Short mmCIF file of C-alpha atoms in Angstrom, two decimals:
data_model
loop_
_atom_site.label_atom_id
_atom_site.label_comp_id
_atom_site.label_asym_id
_atom_site.label_seq_id
_atom_site.Cartn_x
_atom_site.Cartn_y
_atom_site.Cartn_z
CA MET M 20 -29.65 -0.93 98.66
CA PHE M 21 -28.49 -4.31 100.04
CA GLU M 22 -32.00 -5.15 101.22
CA LEU M 23 -33.41 -4.46 97.74
CA VAL M 24 -30.72 -6.62 96.14
CA ALA M 25 -31.52 -9.42 98.60
CA LYS M 26 -35.23 -9.19 97.75
CA LEU M 27 -34.57 -9.37 94.00
CA LEU M 28 -32.26 -12.35 94.53
CA VAL M 29 -35.02 -14.13 96.43
CA VAL M 30 -37.37 -13.61 93.46
CA ILE M 31 -34.94 -15.07 90.92
CA CYS M 32 -33.19 -17.67 93.06
CA LEU M 33 -35.50 -20.67 92.46
CA PRO M 34 -35.16 -21.09 88.65
CA VAL M 35 -31.52 -19.95 88.64
CA THR M 36 -30.63 -22.45 91.36
CA ALA M 37 -32.60 -25.16 89.58
CA ALA M 38 -30.70 -24.48 86.33
CA ILE M 39 -27.30 -24.65 88.07
CA VAL M 40 -28.12 -27.81 90.03
CA TRP M 41 -29.62 -29.49 86.96
CA ALA M 42 -26.56 -28.68 84.84
CA ILE M 43 -24.21 -30.11 87.46
CA ARG M 44 -26.17 -33.25 88.28
CA THR M 45 -27.22 -34.26 84.76
CA ARG M 46 -24.34 -32.78 82.74
CA ALA M 47 -26.87 -31.68 80.14
CA THR M 48 -25.17 -30.07 77.19
CA SER M 49 -25.08 -26.28 77.12
CA VAL M 50 -26.13 -26.33 73.45
CA CYS M 51 -29.76 -26.51 74.53
CA LEU M 52 -29.32 -23.19 76.34
CA VAL M 53 -28.44 -21.51 73.05
CA PHE M 54 -31.61 -22.83 71.45
CA SER M 55 -33.65 -21.90 74.53
CA PHE M 56 -32.36 -18.34 74.33
CA GLY M 57 -33.08 -18.29 70.58
CA ALA M 58 -36.66 -19.51 71.08
CA PHE M 59 -37.25 -16.92 73.81
CA PHE M 60 -35.73 -14.08 71.79
CA ILE M 61 -37.60 -14.91 68.56
CA PHE M 62 -40.92 -15.23 70.40
CA ALA M 63 -40.36 -11.90 72.16
CA LEU M 64 -39.64 -10.22 68.82
CA ALA M 65 -42.65 -11.84 67.16
CA LYS M 66 -44.94 -10.54 69.90
CA ILE M 67 -43.99 -6.91 69.21
CA PRO M 68 -46.05 -6.59 65.99
CA LEU M 69 -48.57 -9.24 67.08
CA ASP M 70 -49.60 -7.74 70.44
CA PRO M 71 -51.35 -4.66 68.97
CA VAL M 72 -53.25 -6.92 66.55
CA VAL M 73 -54.60 -9.25 69.22
CA GLU M 74 -55.08 -6.53 71.85
CA PRO M 75 -58.86 -6.34 71.13
CA LEU M 76 -59.04 -9.96 72.29
CA SER M 77 -57.46 -9.21 75.66
CA VAL M 78 -59.32 -9.51 78.93
CA ARG M 79 -58.88 -5.80 79.59
CA SER M 80 -60.74 -4.94 76.38
CA VAL M 81 -63.78 -7.10 76.98
CA GLY M 82 -64.03 -6.85 80.76
CA ASN M 83 -65.89 -9.23 83.01
CA PRO M 84 -67.83 -11.41 83.78
CA PHE M 85 -65.91 -14.52 82.89
CA VAL M 86 -68.70 -15.88 80.70
CA LYS M 87 -67.92 -13.05 78.25
CA VAL M 88 -64.17 -13.35 78.62
CA TRP M 89 -63.33 -17.02 78.20
CA PRO M 90 -63.73 -17.22 74.36
CA TYR M 91 -61.22 -14.39 74.00
CA VAL M 92 -58.80 -15.95 76.47
CA VAL M 93 -58.97 -19.28 74.62
CA SER M 94 -58.39 -17.48 71.31
CA LEU M 95 -55.33 -15.72 72.72
CA GLY M 96 -54.02 -18.98 74.13
CA ILE M 97 -54.37 -20.71 70.76
CA ILE M 98 -52.72 -17.85 68.83
CA TYR M 99 -49.78 -17.47 71.16
CA GLY M 100 -49.60 -21.20 71.80
CA PHE M 101 -49.10 -22.08 68.15
CA LEU M 102 -46.61 -19.23 67.73
CA ARG M 103 -44.62 -20.02 70.89
CA GLU M 104 -44.50 -23.77 70.46
CA GLY M 105 -44.05 -23.50 66.69
CA ILE M 106 -40.87 -21.49 67.21
CA ARG M 107 -39.63 -24.10 69.68
CA TRP M 108 -40.48 -26.93 67.27
CA MET M 109 -38.53 -25.38 64.41
CA LEU M 110 -35.44 -24.75 66.55
CA MET M 111 -35.55 -28.20 68.15
CA ARG M 112 -35.87 -29.73 64.70
CA PHE M 113 -32.40 -28.41 63.86
CA ALA M 114 -30.83 -29.61 67.12
CA VAL M 115 -32.51 -32.93 67.77
CA ARG M 116 -29.70 -35.05 66.29
CA THR M 117 -27.05 -33.71 68.64
CA ALA M 118 -28.55 -32.39 71.86
CA TRP M 119 -31.92 -33.61 72.89
CA SER M 120 -32.56 -36.08 75.66
CA TRP M 121 -35.17 -35.87 78.43
CA GLU M 122 -32.62 -34.19 80.69
CA GLU M 123 -31.78 -31.55 78.11
CA GLY M 124 -35.44 -30.93 77.35
CA VAL M 125 -35.91 -30.17 81.04
CA PHE M 126 -32.81 -27.94 80.98
CA PHE M 127 -34.26 -26.09 77.98
CA GLY M 128 -37.48 -25.39 79.91
CA ILE M 129 -35.72 -24.32 83.11
CA PHE M 130 -33.48 -21.85 81.29
CA TYR M 131 -36.49 -20.54 79.34
CA SER M 132 -38.10 -19.84 82.73
CA VAL M 133 -35.01 -17.96 83.91
CA LEU M 134 -35.15 -15.71 80.83
CA GLY M 135 -38.88 -15.13 81.27
CA LEU M 136 -38.46 -14.26 84.94
CA VAL M 137 -35.68 -11.73 84.26
CA LEU M 138 -37.68 -10.07 81.49
CA THR M 139 -40.90 -9.95 83.51
CA LEU M 140 -39.18 -8.63 86.62
CA GLY M 141 -37.34 -5.99 84.60
CA MET M 142 -40.57 -4.84 82.96
CA GLU M 143 -42.30 -4.69 86.35
CA ILE M 144 -39.54 -2.54 87.82
CA HIS M 145 -39.48 -0.24 84.79
CA ARG M 146 -43.27 0.18 84.89
CA ASP M 147 -43.18 0.76 88.63
CA ILE M 148 -40.76 3.68 88.45
CA THR M 149 -42.05 5.36 85.29
CA PHE M 150 -45.84 5.02 85.22
CA GLY M 151 -48.75 5.79 87.49
CA LYS M 152 -46.79 7.98 89.89
CA SER M 153 -47.53 11.57 90.81
CA VAL M 154 -43.79 12.25 90.97
CA GLN M 155 -41.38 10.88 88.38
CA LEU M 156 -38.63 8.98 90.16
CA TRP M 157 -35.56 9.41 88.02
CA HIS M 158 -32.73 9.84 90.54
CA THR M 159 -31.13 6.75 92.10
CA SER M 160 -31.62 8.19 95.57
CA GLN M 161 -35.38 8.14 94.92
CA ILE M 162 -35.70 4.95 92.87
CA ILE M 163 -34.00 2.54 95.30
CA PRO M 164 -36.00 3.54 98.42
CA HIS M 165 -39.21 3.49 96.39
CA LEU M 166 -38.57 -0.01 95.03
CA ASN M 167 -37.46 -1.27 98.42
CA ASN M 168 -40.69 0.00 99.92
CA ASP M 169 -42.84 -1.29 97.06
CA TYR M 170 -41.27 -4.75 97.11
CA TYR M 171 -42.18 -5.58 100.69
CA TRP M 172 -41.36 -9.09 101.84
CA LYS M 173 -44.83 -10.55 101.39
CA LYS M 174 -44.86 -9.33 97.80
CA VAL M 175 -41.33 -10.68 97.27
CA LEU M 176 -42.34 -14.17 98.42
CA LEU M 177 -45.47 -14.10 96.27
CA ARG M 178 -43.48 -12.98 93.20
CA ALA M 179 -40.92 -15.70 93.90
CA TRP M 180 -43.78 -18.20 93.64
CA TYR M 181 -45.59 -16.59 90.69
CA LEU M 182 -42.44 -16.11 88.59
CA GLY M 183 -40.56 -19.17 89.79
CA VAL M 184 -42.36 -22.44 90.45
CA PRO M 185 -45.42 -22.51 88.12
CA PRO M 186 -43.63 -21.04 85.06
CA MET M 187 -40.81 -23.57 85.49
CA ALA M 188 -43.21 -26.54 85.59
CA PHE M 189 -45.13 -25.05 82.66
CA ASN M 190 -42.06 -24.37 80.50
CA VAL M 191 -40.50 -27.77 81.17
CA GLY M 192 -43.74 -29.60 80.34
CA THR M 193 -44.34 -27.70 77.11
CA ALA M 194 -40.69 -28.04 76.05
CA LEU M 195 -40.80 -31.82 76.52
CA ALA M 196 -44.09 -32.06 74.63
CA VAL M 197 -42.57 -30.24 71.66
CA LEU M 198 -39.41 -32.34 71.91
CA LEU M 199 -41.50 -35.52 71.86
CA SER M 200 -43.29 -34.20 68.77
CA VAL M 201 -39.96 -33.64 67.03
CA ARG M 202 -38.44 -36.95 68.11
CA SER M 203 -41.53 -39.04 67.29
CA ARG M 204 -42.52 -37.03 64.19
CA GLN M 205 -46.09 -36.86 65.43
CA ALA M 206 -48.42 -33.87 65.79
CA TRP M 207 -50.31 -34.80 68.95
CA PRO M 208 -47.53 -33.91 71.44
CA PHE M 209 -47.25 -30.48 69.80
CA LEU M 210 -51.00 -29.98 70.18
CA ILE M 211 -50.68 -31.03 73.83
CA ALA M 212 -48.13 -28.22 74.31
CA VAL M 213 -50.56 -25.72 72.75
CA LEU M 214 -53.32 -27.02 75.03
CA PHE M 215 -51.05 -26.42 78.05
CA VAL M 216 -50.67 -22.80 76.90
CA VAL M 217 -54.46 -22.39 76.65
CA VAL M 218 -55.00 -23.87 80.13
CA HIS M 219 -52.30 -21.57 81.53
CA ALA M 220 -54.03 -18.54 79.97
CA MET M 221 -57.39 -19.65 81.33
CA SER M 222 -56.02 -19.80 84.88
CA SER M 223 -55.43 -16.04 84.88
CA ALA M 224 -58.94 -15.27 83.67
CA LEU M 225 -60.54 -17.54 86.28
CA VAL M 226 -59.19 -15.47 89.17
CA TRP M 227 -62.03 -12.94 88.96
CA PRO M 228 -64.96 -15.40 89.16
CA LEU M 229 -63.12 -17.37 91.87
CA LYS M 230 -62.52 -14.30 94.03
CA PRO M 231 -66.14 -13.83 95.25
CA LEU M 232 -66.42 -17.57 95.83
CA LEU M 233 -63.38 -17.50 98.13
CA GLU M 234 -64.77 -14.47 99.95
CA TRP M 235 -68.09 -16.28 100.40
CA ALA M 236 -66.13 -19.22 101.86
CA GLY M 237 -64.64 -16.91 104.49
CA VAL M 238 -61.36 -15.77 102.92
CA ALA M 239 -60.60 -12.12 103.64
CA ARG M 240 -61.08 -9.81 100.65
CA TRP M 241 -57.46 -8.65 100.63
CA HIS M 242 -56.26 -12.28 100.59
CA SER M 243 -58.76 -13.73 98.12
CA MET M 244 -56.95 -12.48 95.00
CA ASP M 245 -53.58 -13.87 96.06
CA LEU M 246 -55.02 -17.17 97.25
CA GLY M 247 -57.07 -17.53 94.06
CA SER M 248 -54.02 -16.89 91.87
CA ILE M 249 -51.88 -19.39 93.78
CA LEU M 250 -54.59 -22.06 93.65
CA LEU M 251 -55.29 -21.62 89.94
CA GLN M 252 -51.63 -21.49 89.00
CA PHE M 253 -51.05 -24.69 90.92
CA LEU M 254 -53.93 -26.45 89.16
CA ALA M 255 -52.87 -25.12 85.74
CA VAL M 256 -49.34 -26.54 85.97
CA LEU M 257 -50.39 -29.97 87.20
CA PRO M 258 -50.94 -31.32 83.62
CA PRO M 259 -47.49 -30.28 82.28
CA PHE M 260 -45.86 -31.45 85.53
CA TRP M 261 -47.55 -34.83 85.25
CA PHE M 262 -46.56 -35.01 81.58
CA THR M 263 -42.93 -34.38 82.51
CA LEU M 264 -42.93 -37.22 85.03
CA HIS M 265 -44.84 -39.49 82.63
CA LEU M 266 -42.22 -39.05 79.90
CA ARG M 267 -39.47 -39.78 82.39
CA ARG M 268 -41.18 -42.89 83.69
CA THR M 269 -42.03 -44.32 80.27
CA GLY M 270 -38.72 -43.38 78.66
CA ALA M 271 -40.52 -41.92 75.65
CA ILE M 272 -37.61 -39.50 75.15
CA ARG M 273 -34.49 -41.60 75.50
CA SER M 274 -31.02 -40.16 75.82
CA ILE M 275 -28.98 -39.54 72.71
CA GLU M 276 -25.24 -40.06 72.67
CA HIS M 277 -23.53 -36.70 72.31
#
């Protein structure tokens, strides 16, 4: 039991720690957390009726190779990008007079990452104990040992990376792009945020064509998928990470007196 708890804490510790440290060091107002939670909750609700509609565009429906998949992935990225960032834009529009500086835009993105991590991890655990098993694991005495065995330490460290570092850089960069759009009353930063979403979606689809290339280069087959995912995630979050630093350096989003 304690080992499983420790493993789950390792998975969630990076964004949670970042949120706590950021709040203490910058004294960013907690108001932005309310709007971050609202944006996350509204987007999650909006996806419930939308997911079945766009399911035919998913990678699973069209299969591989990538040359057949990428138009569908781009379409999904555009649809969800406009929805996701549009919700953020509308909520930030209401709060921009009182809460939004560069520091609070970053805080918004970090907390959004925490919410996404908790939801994703919860869905993974639920799926793990209810689907695809020959024996239904309903009793606590069965569930905890099963999860502890399934979440071995290598997987824990990989999930800590997948659900921690890239999503945080991605969410911060997109949040600041939308904030800049609201503050400057211009459309191009909003479109940049949507483009970040499309690039992020493309990184997942590129894993399959990259896998044989890594194997050809000498990477073991059982490591090629993990290495490909890490490499592509890293490359996909470089643009929003650079954008975050660029806005800080240029002072495009200046602090507002609270």
